[in-house]
PDB file of C-alpha atoms in Angstrom:
ATOM      1  CA  MET A   1      -9.208 -39.396  18.295  1.00 48.00           C
ATOM      2  CA  ILE A   2     -12.446 -38.871  20.294  1.00 55.00           C
ATOM      3  CA  ASN A   3     -14.839 -41.995  20.054  1.00 61.00           C
ATOM      4  CA  ASN A   4     -17.356 -40.479  21.802  1.00 60.00           C
ATOM      5  CA  PRO A   5     -20.295 -40.420  19.358  1.00 57.00           C
ATOM      6  CA  ILE A   6     -21.790 -37.214  20.803  1.00 57.00           C
ATOM      7  CA  LEU A   7     -18.420 -35.409  21.476  1.00 52.00           C
ATOM      8  CA  ARG A   8     -16.909 -36.377  18.020  1.00 52.00           C
ATOM      9  CA  PRO A   9     -19.072 -34.202  15.591  1.00 53.00           C
ATOM     10  CA  LEU A  10     -18.616 -31.146  17.862  1.00 50.00           C
ATOM     11  CA  PHE A  11     -14.515 -31.940  18.040  1.00 49.00           C
ATOM     12  CA  ILE A  12     -14.789 -32.084  13.939  1.00 51.00           C
ATOM     13  CA  PHE A  13     -16.777 -29.273  13.815  1.00 48.00           C
ATOM     14  CA  LEU A  14     -14.022 -26.840  16.334  1.00 44.00           C
ATOM     15  CA  LEU A  15     -11.463 -28.359  13.963  1.00 45.00           C
ATOM     16  CA  TYR A  16     -12.793 -27.343  10.772  1.00 45.00           C
ATOM     17  CA  PHE A  17     -13.774 -24.056  12.240  1.00 45.00           C
ATOM     18  CA  LEU A  18     -10.507 -23.306  13.515  1.00 47.00           C
ATOM     19  CA  PHE A  19      -9.062 -24.438  10.077  1.00 46.00           C
ATOM     20  CA  ASN A  20     -11.139 -22.178   8.470  1.00 44.00           C
ATOM     21  CA  ILE A  21      -9.997 -19.107  10.600  1.00 40.00           C
ATOM     22  CA  ASN A  22      -6.280 -20.029   9.661  1.00 43.00           C
ATOM     23  CA  LEU A  23      -7.093 -20.275   6.038  1.00 40.00           C
ATOM     24  CA  ALA A  24      -8.809 -16.807   6.201  1.00 49.00           C
ATOM     25  CA  THR A  25      -6.002 -15.452   7.945  1.00 51.00           C
ATOM     26  CA  ALA A  26      -3.349 -16.852   5.682  1.00 47.00           C
ATOM     27  CA  GLU A  27      -5.460 -15.226   2.687  1.00 62.00           C
ATOM     28  CA  GLN A  28      -5.489 -12.212   4.219  1.00 58.00           C
ATOM     29  CA  ASN A  29      -1.508 -12.015   5.096  1.00 61.00           C
ATOM     30  CA  LYS A  30      -1.271 -13.403   1.466  1.00 84.00           C
ATOM     31  CA  ILE A  31      -3.227 -10.392  -0.169  1.00 88.00           C
ATOM     32  CA  SER A  32      -1.195  -7.755   2.296  1.00 90.00           C
ATOM     33  CA  THR A  33       1.946  -9.338   1.129  1.00 92.00           C
ATOM     34  CA  LEU A  34       0.864  -8.857  -2.467  1.00 93.00           C
ATOM     35  CA  LYS A  35      -0.070  -5.158  -2.038  1.00 94.00           C
ATOM     36  CA  VAL A  36       3.298  -4.618  -0.460  1.00 95.00           C
ATOM     37  CA  ALA A  37       4.793  -6.201  -3.588  1.00 94.00           C
ATOM     38  CA  TYR A  38       2.947  -3.729  -5.717  1.00 95.00           C
ATOM     39  CA  ILE A  39       3.915  -0.763  -3.824  1.00 96.00           C
ATOM     40  CA  TYR A  40       7.729  -1.892  -4.323  1.00 96.00           C
ATOM     41  CA  ASN A  41       7.024  -2.389  -8.003  1.00 95.00           C
ATOM     42  CA  ILE A  42       4.916   0.940  -8.410  1.00 96.00           C
ATOM     43  CA  ALA A  43       7.878   2.792  -6.769  1.00 97.00           C
ATOM     44  CA  LYS A  44      10.465   0.911  -8.983  1.00 96.00           C
ATOM     45  CA  PHE A  45       8.189   2.139 -12.304  1.00 95.00           C
ATOM     46  CA  THR A  46       8.329   5.815 -11.136  1.00 96.00           C
ATOM     47  CA  SER A  47      10.763   8.494 -11.567  1.00 95.00           C
ATOM     48  CA  TRP A  48      11.544  11.300  -9.532  1.00 94.00           C
ATOM     49  CA  PRO A  49      12.786  14.867 -10.475  1.00 92.00           C
ATOM     50  CA  ASP A  50      16.935  14.490 -10.249  1.00 87.00           C
ATOM     51  CA  THR A  51      16.886  16.916  -7.735  1.00 89.00           C
ATOM     52  CA  THR A  52      15.694  14.844  -5.156  1.00 92.00           C
ATOM     53  CA  TRP A  53      18.639  13.242  -3.922  1.00 92.00           C
ATOM     54  CA  ASN A  54      22.001  14.434  -3.252  1.00 91.00           C
ATOM     55  CA  ASN A  55      23.338  11.149  -3.637  1.00 93.00           C
ATOM     56  CA  PRO A  56      22.816   8.237  -5.776  1.00 89.00           C
ATOM     57  CA  GLU A  57      23.251   6.233  -2.164  1.00 92.00           C
ATOM     58  CA  ASP A  58      20.703   8.632  -0.610  1.00 95.00           C
ATOM     59  CA  ALA A  59      17.838   6.839   1.122  1.00 96.00           C
ATOM     60  CA  PHE A  60      14.271   6.040  -0.404  1.00 97.00           C
ATOM     61  CA  VAL A  61      11.775   7.020   2.295  1.00 96.00           C
ATOM     62  CA  LEU A  62       8.412   5.025   2.340  1.00 97.00           C
ATOM     63  CA  CYS A  63       5.889   6.472   4.308  1.00 95.00           C
ATOM     64  CA  ALA A  64       3.369   4.612   5.972  1.00 94.00           C
ATOM     65  CA  TYR A  65      -0.071   5.861   7.996  1.00 92.00           C
ATOM     66  CA  GLY A  66      -2.564   3.773   8.906  1.00 89.00           C
ATOM     67  CA  GLU A  67      -3.015   0.599  11.017  1.00 87.00           C
ATOM     68  CA  ASP A  68      -3.321  -2.154   8.529  1.00 88.00           C
ATOM     69  CA  GLU A  69      -1.878  -5.284   7.516  1.00 90.00           C
ATOM     70  CA  VAL A  70       0.117  -3.684   4.579  1.00 92.00           C
ATOM     71  CA  THR A  71       1.230  -1.014   7.005  1.00 90.00           C
ATOM     72  CA  SER A  72       2.842  -4.025   9.144  1.00 91.00           C
ATOM     73  CA  GLU A  73       4.558  -5.447   6.404  1.00 94.00           C
ATOM     74  CA  LEU A  74       5.769  -2.633   4.805  1.00 96.00           C
ATOM     75  CA  SER A  75       9.270  -2.798   6.672  1.00 94.00           C
ATOM     76  CA  MET A  76      10.163  -6.118   4.652  1.00 95.00           C
ATOM     77  CA  LEU A  77      11.099  -3.607   2.393  1.00 97.00           C
ATOM     78  CA  THR A  78      13.606  -2.191   4.210  1.00 96.00           C
ATOM     79  CA  GLY A  79      17.106  -2.039   2.706  1.00 94.00           C
ATOM     80  CA  LYS A  80      15.764  -3.301  -1.471  1.00 96.00           C
ATOM     81  CA  LYS A  81      16.293  -0.522  -3.475  1.00 96.00           C
ATOM     82  CA  VAL A  82      14.776   1.608  -5.592  1.00 96.00           C
ATOM     83  CA  ALA A  83      17.281   2.465  -8.259  1.00 94.00           C
ATOM     84  CA  THR A  84      20.444   2.814  -6.352  1.00 95.00           C
ATOM     85  CA  HIS A  85      18.688   4.445  -3.270  1.00 96.00           C
ATOM     86  CA  PRO A  86      18.016   1.824  -0.453  1.00 97.00           C
ATOM     87  CA  ILE A  87      14.511   2.181   0.935  1.00 97.00           C
ATOM     88  CA  SER A  88      14.045   3.382   4.419  1.00 96.00           C
ATOM     89  CA  VAL A  89      10.350   2.664   5.796  1.00 96.00           C
ATOM     90  CA  VAL A  90       8.861   5.260   8.338  1.00 94.00           C
ATOM     91  CA  GLU A  91       5.690   4.672   9.821  1.00 92.00           C
ATOM     92  CA  VAL A  92       4.166   8.293  10.573  1.00 90.00           C
ATOM     93  CA  LYS A  93       3.386   9.468  14.205  1.00 87.00           C
ATOM     94  CA  SER A  94       3.854  13.104  14.101  1.00 83.00           C
ATOM     95  CA  ASP A  95       4.196  15.814  11.439  1.00 79.00           C
ATOM     96  CA  GLN A  96       7.974  15.439  11.346  1.00 81.00           C
ATOM     97  CA  ASP A  97       7.680  12.165  10.227  1.00 82.00           C
ATOM     98  CA  TYR A  98       6.294  13.655   6.483  1.00 79.00           C
ATOM     99  CA  ARG A  99       9.141  15.860   5.568  1.00 78.00           C
ATOM    100  CA  HIS A 100      11.185  13.417   3.523  1.00 87.00           C
ATOM    101  CA  CYS A 101       8.872  10.805   1.754  1.00 93.00           C
ATOM    102  CA  HIS A 102       9.192   9.711  -1.461  1.00 95.00           C
ATOM    103  CA  VAL A 103       5.974   7.381  -1.441  1.00 96.00           C
ATOM    104  CA  PHE A 104       3.234   7.654   1.070  1.00 94.00           C
ATOM    105  CA  TYR A 105       1.214   4.864   2.047  1.00 94.00           C
ATOM    106  CA  ILE A 106      -2.264   6.145   3.055  1.00 92.00           C
ATOM    107  CA  SER A 107      -4.365   3.891   5.306  1.00 89.00           C
ATOM    108  CA  THR A 108      -7.761   5.456   6.455  1.00 83.00           C
ATOM    109  CA  ASP A 109     -11.249   5.955   5.726  1.00 79.00           C
ATOM    110  CA  ASP A 110     -11.262   9.109   7.414  1.00 83.00           C
ATOM    111  CA  ARG A 111     -11.886  11.821   5.063  1.00 84.00           C
ATOM    112  CA  ASN A 112     -10.815  14.771   7.033  1.00 87.00           C
ATOM    113  CA  LEU A 113      -7.730  12.814   8.193  1.00 87.00           C
ATOM    114  CA  TYR A 114      -6.891  12.079   4.480  1.00 85.00           C
ATOM    115  CA  ARG A 115      -7.281  15.591   3.299  1.00 87.00           C
ATOM    116  CA  TYR A 116      -4.844  16.636   6.175  1.00 88.00           C
ATOM    117  CA  LEU A 117      -1.909  13.892   5.359  1.00 88.00           C
ATOM    118  CA  LEU A 118      -2.074  15.020   1.784  1.00 87.00           C
ATOM    119  CA  SER A 119      -1.716  19.083   2.652  1.00 87.00           C
ATOM    120  CA  GLN A 120       1.487  17.972   5.275  1.00 86.00           C
ATOM    121  CA  ILE A 121       3.399  16.446   1.961  1.00 85.00           C
ATOM    122  CA  GLU A 122       5.086  17.935  -0.703  1.00 83.00           C
ATOM    123  CA  LEU A 123       2.288  16.618  -3.891  1.00 80.00           C
ATOM    124  CA  GLN A 124       4.843  17.353  -6.382  1.00 84.00           C
ATOM    125  CA  LYS A 125       7.587  15.338  -5.396  1.00 91.00           C
ATOM    126  CA  VAL A 126       5.432  12.468  -3.285  1.00 93.00           C
ATOM    127  CA  LEU A 127       3.735   9.288  -4.644  1.00 95.00           C
ATOM    128  CA  THR A 128       0.713   8.730  -2.389  1.00 93.00           C
ATOM    129  CA  ILE A 129      -0.613   5.670  -2.383  1.00 94.00           C
ATOM    130  CA  THR A 130      -3.912   4.507  -0.906  1.00 92.00           C
ATOM    131  CA  ASP A 131      -5.785   0.633  -0.009  1.00 89.00           C
ATOM    132  CA  GLN A 132      -9.306   0.968  -1.768  1.00 84.00           C
ATOM    133  CA  SER A 133      -9.547   4.318  -0.389  1.00 82.00           C
ATOM    134  CA  PRO A 134     -13.281   6.107  -0.873  1.00 81.00           C
ATOM    135  CA  HIS A 135     -11.216   9.515  -0.986  1.00 79.00           C
ATOM    136  CA  PHE A 136      -8.742   8.730  -3.669  1.00 81.00           C
ATOM    137  CA  THR A 137     -10.235  11.177  -6.189  1.00 79.00           C
ATOM    138  CA  SER A 138      -9.471  13.772  -3.735  1.00 80.00           C
ATOM    139  CA  GLY A 139      -6.298  14.313  -4.649  1.00 82.00           C
ATOM    140  CA  GLY A 140      -4.146  10.848  -4.543  1.00 85.00           C
ATOM    141  CA  PHE A 141      -2.340   9.018  -7.232  1.00 93.00           C
ATOM    142  CA  ILE A 142      -2.427   5.204  -6.645  1.00 94.00           C
ATOM    143  CA  ASN A 143      -5.105   3.602  -5.536  1.00 93.00           C
ATOM    144  CA  LEU A 144      -4.964  -0.513  -4.389  1.00 94.00           C
ATOM    145  CA  VAL A 145      -8.299  -2.321  -5.141  1.00 91.00           C
ATOM    146  CA  GLU A 146      -9.638  -5.577  -5.567  1.00 86.00           C
ATOM    147  CA  HIS A 147     -11.228  -5.974  -9.284  1.00 78.00           C
ATOM    148  CA  ASN A 148     -12.798  -8.806 -10.527  1.00 81.00           C
ATOM    149  CA  ASN A 149     -11.066 -10.884  -7.934  1.00 80.00           C
ATOM    150  CA  ARG A 150      -7.864  -9.827  -8.792  1.00 86.00           C
ATOM    151  CA  LEU A 151      -5.489  -7.076  -6.813  1.00 89.00           C
ATOM    152  CA  ARG A 152      -5.217  -4.083  -9.265  1.00 92.00           C
ATOM    153  CA  PHE A 153      -4.215  -0.385  -8.766  1.00 93.00           C
ATOM    154  CA  GLN A 154      -6.101   2.711 -10.196  1.00 93.00           C
ATOM    155  CA  VAL A 155      -4.435   5.625 -11.277  1.00 94.00           C
ATOM    156  CA  SER A 156      -5.325   9.159 -11.032  1.00 92.00           C
ATOM    157  CA  ASN A 157      -3.622  10.725 -14.661  1.00 89.00           C
ATOM    158  CA  GLN A 158      -5.221  14.228 -13.720  1.00 89.00           C
ATOM    159  CA  GLN A 159      -3.326  14.226 -10.618  1.00 89.00           C
ATOM    160  CA  LEU A 160      -0.400  12.652 -11.348  1.00 90.00           C
ATOM    161  CA  SER A 161      -0.224  15.497 -14.259  1.00 90.00           C
ATOM    162  CA  THR A 162       0.267  18.296 -11.674  1.00 89.00           C
ATOM    163  CA  THR A 163       3.466  16.845 -10.084  1.00 91.00           C
ATOM    164  CA  GLN A 164       7.201  16.073 -11.170  1.00 92.00           C
ATOM    165  CA  LEU A 165       6.536  12.341 -11.015  1.00 95.00           C
ATOM    166  CA  VAL A 166       6.576  10.045 -14.057  1.00 95.00           C
ATOM    167  CA  LEU A 167       5.205   6.728 -14.363  1.00 95.00           C
ATOM    168  CA  SER A 168       6.468   4.334 -16.620  1.00 93.00           C
ATOM    169  CA  SER A 169       4.156   3.517 -19.610  1.00 92.00           C
ATOM    170  CA  LYS A 170       4.820  -0.584 -18.732  1.00 91.00           C
ATOM    171  CA  LEU A 171       3.277   0.569 -15.213  1.00 90.00           C
ATOM    172  CA  LEU A 172       0.337   2.740 -16.835  1.00 91.00           C
ATOM    173  CA  LYS A 173      -0.674  -0.082 -19.208  1.00 91.00           C
ATOM    174  CA  LEU A 174      -1.380  -2.722 -16.109  1.00 90.00           C
ATOM    175  CA  SER A 175      -3.305   0.078 -14.158  1.00 91.00           C
ATOM    176  CA  ILE A 176      -7.356   1.305 -14.399  1.00 90.00           C
ATOM    177  CA  LEU A 177      -7.224   4.789 -15.390  1.00 87.00           C
ATOM    178  CA  VAL A 178      -9.803   7.016 -13.336  1.00 86.00           C
ATOM    179  CA  ASP A 179      -9.580  10.177 -15.257  1.00 80.00           C
ATOM    180  CA  ASP A 180      -7.994   9.636 -18.605  1.00 60.00           C
TER     181      ASP A 180
END
């Protein structure tokens, strides 16, 4: 330990500062891991049309666009299953990456980019999930939000009613409906 009376308070301050940064990073990682768990469970409680897959073992494709903690952590879902379908995580880099999405996680604050991304997918069969998006009501289905210091999710029933996707009533009971 430092015995110098001048350097000791500075050393303690530096330790405290570094410790708090680590706590903040740990808290952020915890939130992003929780959001990944929400995405996985939302997918598990959503039904797609019978014609979505040819075989019960076909991949469940979870596409992700953006550069945030959640996008980075979605890879932990690779190999887990939604019904009988093993999850394959695709990080969207080009227009070809959109082709077979079942869930599309979008992390962007750019309104024009958000609308472009939505225009590239078949909204009838792709569940879109955003993360605190200010543009969620412009065509998205589910929006992860922090509400009263808790992680929750908003659902646009109006948007979902135009698709072939069905969310479980159990899932809807836990949601915040934005356009009931």
